[in-house]
């Protein structure tokens, strides 16, 4: 099970409420895969294993973390630039709670992603669960 964090442009407004056809869904998945491959090359994507993240989150305060506490590995969501200061503070708490190399590597990857976000102000942080 994983959680994918991607820096990308804000989501467009939905065009209509009609249901997408199978071909449209396939095309959207193909476009997402291409976008995510490019984002990964540019350092705008982080694919985290929930099994690595949850023990670290629990050690840092669990659900008392306002942003990381709302990340659900079974749903999707978007964070705006207004969430960046709080997210930085929570990464500080995660860093203080990191107890092994895997957790420290995860914190370093989160810090790198947040640094990229600061450098590219037009983007928002999307998360996608399994």
PDB file of N, CA, C and O in Angstrom, residues 16 19 22 28 30 35 38 45 59 64 67-68 70 77 81 91 103 106 111-112 117 120:
ATOM      1  N   UNK A  16     -18.230  18.771 -16.644  1.00  0.00           N
ATOM      2  CA  UNK A  16     -19.628  18.379 -16.513  1.00  0.00           C
ATOM      3  C   UNK A  16     -19.718  17.253 -15.499  1.00  0.00           C
ATOM      4  O   UNK A  16     -18.717  16.692 -15.083  1.00  0.00           O
ATOM      5  N   UNK A  19     -20.736  10.964 -16.611  1.00  0.00           N
ATOM      6  CA  UNK A  19     -19.759   9.908 -16.333  1.00  0.00           C
ATOM      7  C   UNK A  19     -18.828   9.718 -17.530  1.00  0.00           C
ATOM      8  O   UNK A  19     -19.261   9.710 -18.674  1.00  0.00           O
ATOM      9  N   UNK A  22     -15.246   4.596 -20.878  1.00  0.00           N
ATOM     10  CA  UNK A  22     -14.083   3.746 -20.614  1.00  0.00           C
ATOM     11  C   UNK A  22     -12.850   4.275 -21.347  1.00  0.00           C
ATOM     12  O   UNK A  22     -11.761   4.327 -20.796  1.00  0.00           O
ATOM     13  N   UNK A  28      -7.175   9.207 -19.540  1.00  0.00           N
ATOM     14  CA  UNK A  28      -6.807   9.978 -18.343  1.00  0.00           C
ATOM     15  C   UNK A  28      -5.719   9.247 -17.556  1.00  0.00           C
ATOM     16  O   UNK A  28      -4.768   9.862 -17.082  1.00  0.00           O
ATOM     17  N   UNK A  30      -3.506   7.122 -18.769  1.00  0.00           N
ATOM     18  CA  UNK A  30      -2.281   7.206 -19.559  1.00  0.00           C
ATOM     19  C   UNK A  30      -1.646   8.574 -19.387  1.00  0.00           C
ATOM     20  O   UNK A  30      -0.441   8.695 -19.181  1.00  0.00           O
ATOM     21  N   UNK A  35       2.463  12.140 -16.938  1.00  0.00           N
ATOM     22  CA  UNK A  35       2.730  13.305 -16.098  1.00  0.00           C
ATOM     23  C   UNK A  35       3.541  12.910 -14.868  1.00  0.00           C
ATOM     24  O   UNK A  35       4.486  13.599 -14.481  1.00  0.00           O
ATOM     25  N   UNK A  38       7.222  12.259 -15.695  1.00  0.00           N
ATOM     26  CA  UNK A  38       7.923  13.530 -15.851  1.00  0.00           C
ATOM     27  C   UNK A  38       8.138  14.196 -14.493  1.00  0.00           C
ATOM     28  O   UNK A  38       9.217  14.722 -14.217  1.00  0.00           O
ATOM     29  N   UNK A  45       7.679  14.376  -7.368  1.00  0.00           N
ATOM     30  CA  UNK A  45       6.853  13.229  -6.997  1.00  0.00           C
ATOM     31  C   UNK A  45       7.558  12.441  -5.907  1.00  0.00           C
ATOM     32  O   UNK A  45       8.777  12.272  -5.936  1.00  0.00           O
ATOM     33  N   UNK A  59       4.894   7.872  16.049  1.00  0.00           N
ATOM     34  CA  UNK A  59       5.932   8.320  16.980  1.00  0.00           C
ATOM     35  C   UNK A  59       5.953   9.845  17.100  1.00  0.00           C
ATOM     36  O   UNK A  59       6.333  10.377  18.143  1.00  0.00           O
ATOM     37  N   UNK A  64      -2.671  13.799  15.937  1.00  0.00           N
ATOM     38  CA  UNK A  64      -2.519  15.171  16.422  1.00  0.00           C
ATOM     39  C   UNK A  64      -1.751  16.042  15.430  1.00  0.00           C
ATOM     40  O   UNK A  64      -1.643  17.237  15.627  1.00  0.00           O
ATOM     41  N   UNK A  67      -1.971  18.050   9.391  1.00  0.00           N
ATOM     42  CA  UNK A  67      -1.940  17.727   7.962  1.00  0.00           C
ATOM     43  C   UNK A  67      -1.663  16.248   7.747  1.00  0.00           C
ATOM     44  O   UNK A  67      -2.418  15.563   7.064  1.00  0.00           O
ATOM     45  N   UNK A  68      -0.582  15.730   8.317  1.00  0.00           N
ATOM     46  CA  UNK A  68      -0.271  14.318   8.124  1.00  0.00           C
ATOM     47  C   UNK A  68      -1.347  13.430   8.742  1.00  0.00           C
ATOM     48  O   UNK A  68      -1.566  12.319   8.277  1.00  0.00           O
ATOM     49  N   UNK A  70      -4.445  13.885   8.433  1.00  0.00           N
ATOM     50  CA  UNK A  70      -5.574  13.785   7.489  1.00  0.00           C
ATOM     51  C   UNK A  70      -5.218  13.006   6.220  1.00  0.00           C
ATOM     52  O   UNK A  70      -6.090  12.706   5.420  1.00  0.00           O
ATOM     53  N   UNK A  77      -6.439  13.854  -2.151  1.00  0.00           N
ATOM     54  CA  UNK A  77      -6.661  15.198  -1.639  1.00  0.00           C
ATOM     55  C   UNK A  77      -5.650  16.171  -2.189  1.00  0.00           C
ATOM     56  O   UNK A  77      -4.711  15.801  -2.886  1.00  0.00           O
ATOM     57  N   UNK A  81      -0.723  26.161  -0.934  1.00  0.00           N
ATOM     58  CA  UNK A  81       0.491  26.805  -0.414  1.00  0.00           C
ATOM     59  C   UNK A  81       0.293  27.313   1.002  1.00  0.00           C
ATOM     60  O   UNK A  81       1.255  27.435   1.748  1.00  0.00           O
ATOM     61  N   UNK A  91       6.942  18.153   9.438  1.00  0.00           N
ATOM     62  CA  UNK A  91       8.129  17.416   8.991  1.00  0.00           C
ATOM     63  C   UNK A  91       9.235  17.549  10.041  1.00  0.00           C
ATOM     64  O   UNK A  91       9.972  16.592  10.283  1.00  0.00           O
ATOM     65  N   UNK A 103      13.297   5.772   8.070  1.00  0.00           N
ATOM     66  CA  UNK A 103      12.507   6.932   8.473  1.00  0.00           C
ATOM     67  C   UNK A 103      13.250   8.233   8.190  1.00  0.00           C
ATOM     68  O   UNK A 103      12.658   9.200   7.731  1.00  0.00           O
ATOM     69  N   UNK A 106      12.961   8.919   4.543  1.00  0.00           N
ATOM     70  CA  UNK A 106      11.624   9.405   4.211  1.00  0.00           C
ATOM     71  C   UNK A 106      11.496  10.889   4.539  1.00  0.00           C
ATOM     72  O   UNK A 106      10.974  11.673   3.743  1.00  0.00           O
ATOM     73  N   UNK A 111      11.434  16.602   2.820  1.00  0.00           N
ATOM     74  CA  UNK A 111      12.067  17.933   2.830  1.00  0.00           C
ATOM     75  C   UNK A 111      12.430  18.366   1.403  1.00  0.00           C
ATOM     76  O   UNK A 111      12.236  19.530   1.036  1.00  0.00           O
ATOM     77  N   UNK A 112      12.961  17.453   0.606  1.00  0.00           N
ATOM     78  CA  UNK A 112      13.320  17.779  -0.778  1.00  0.00           C
ATOM     79  C   UNK A 112      12.077  18.160  -1.582  1.00  0.00           C
ATOM     80  O   UNK A 112      12.107  19.108  -2.377  1.00  0.00           O
ATOM     81  N   UNK A 117       8.598  22.580  -3.824  1.00  0.00           N
ATOM     82  CA  UNK A 117       7.328  23.295  -3.794  1.00  0.00           C
ATOM     83  C   UNK A 117       7.559  24.785  -3.552  1.00  0.00           C
ATOM     84  O   UNK A 117       6.927  25.634  -4.171  1.00  0.00           O
ATOM     85  N   UNK A 120       8.650  26.459  -6.773  1.00  0.00           N
ATOM     86  CA  UNK A 120       7.674  26.517  -7.865  1.00  0.00           C
ATOM     87  C   UNK A 120       6.304  26.886  -7.293  1.00  0.00           C
ATOM     88  O   UNK A 120       5.466  26.020  -7.021  1.00  0.00           O
TER      89      UNK A 120
END
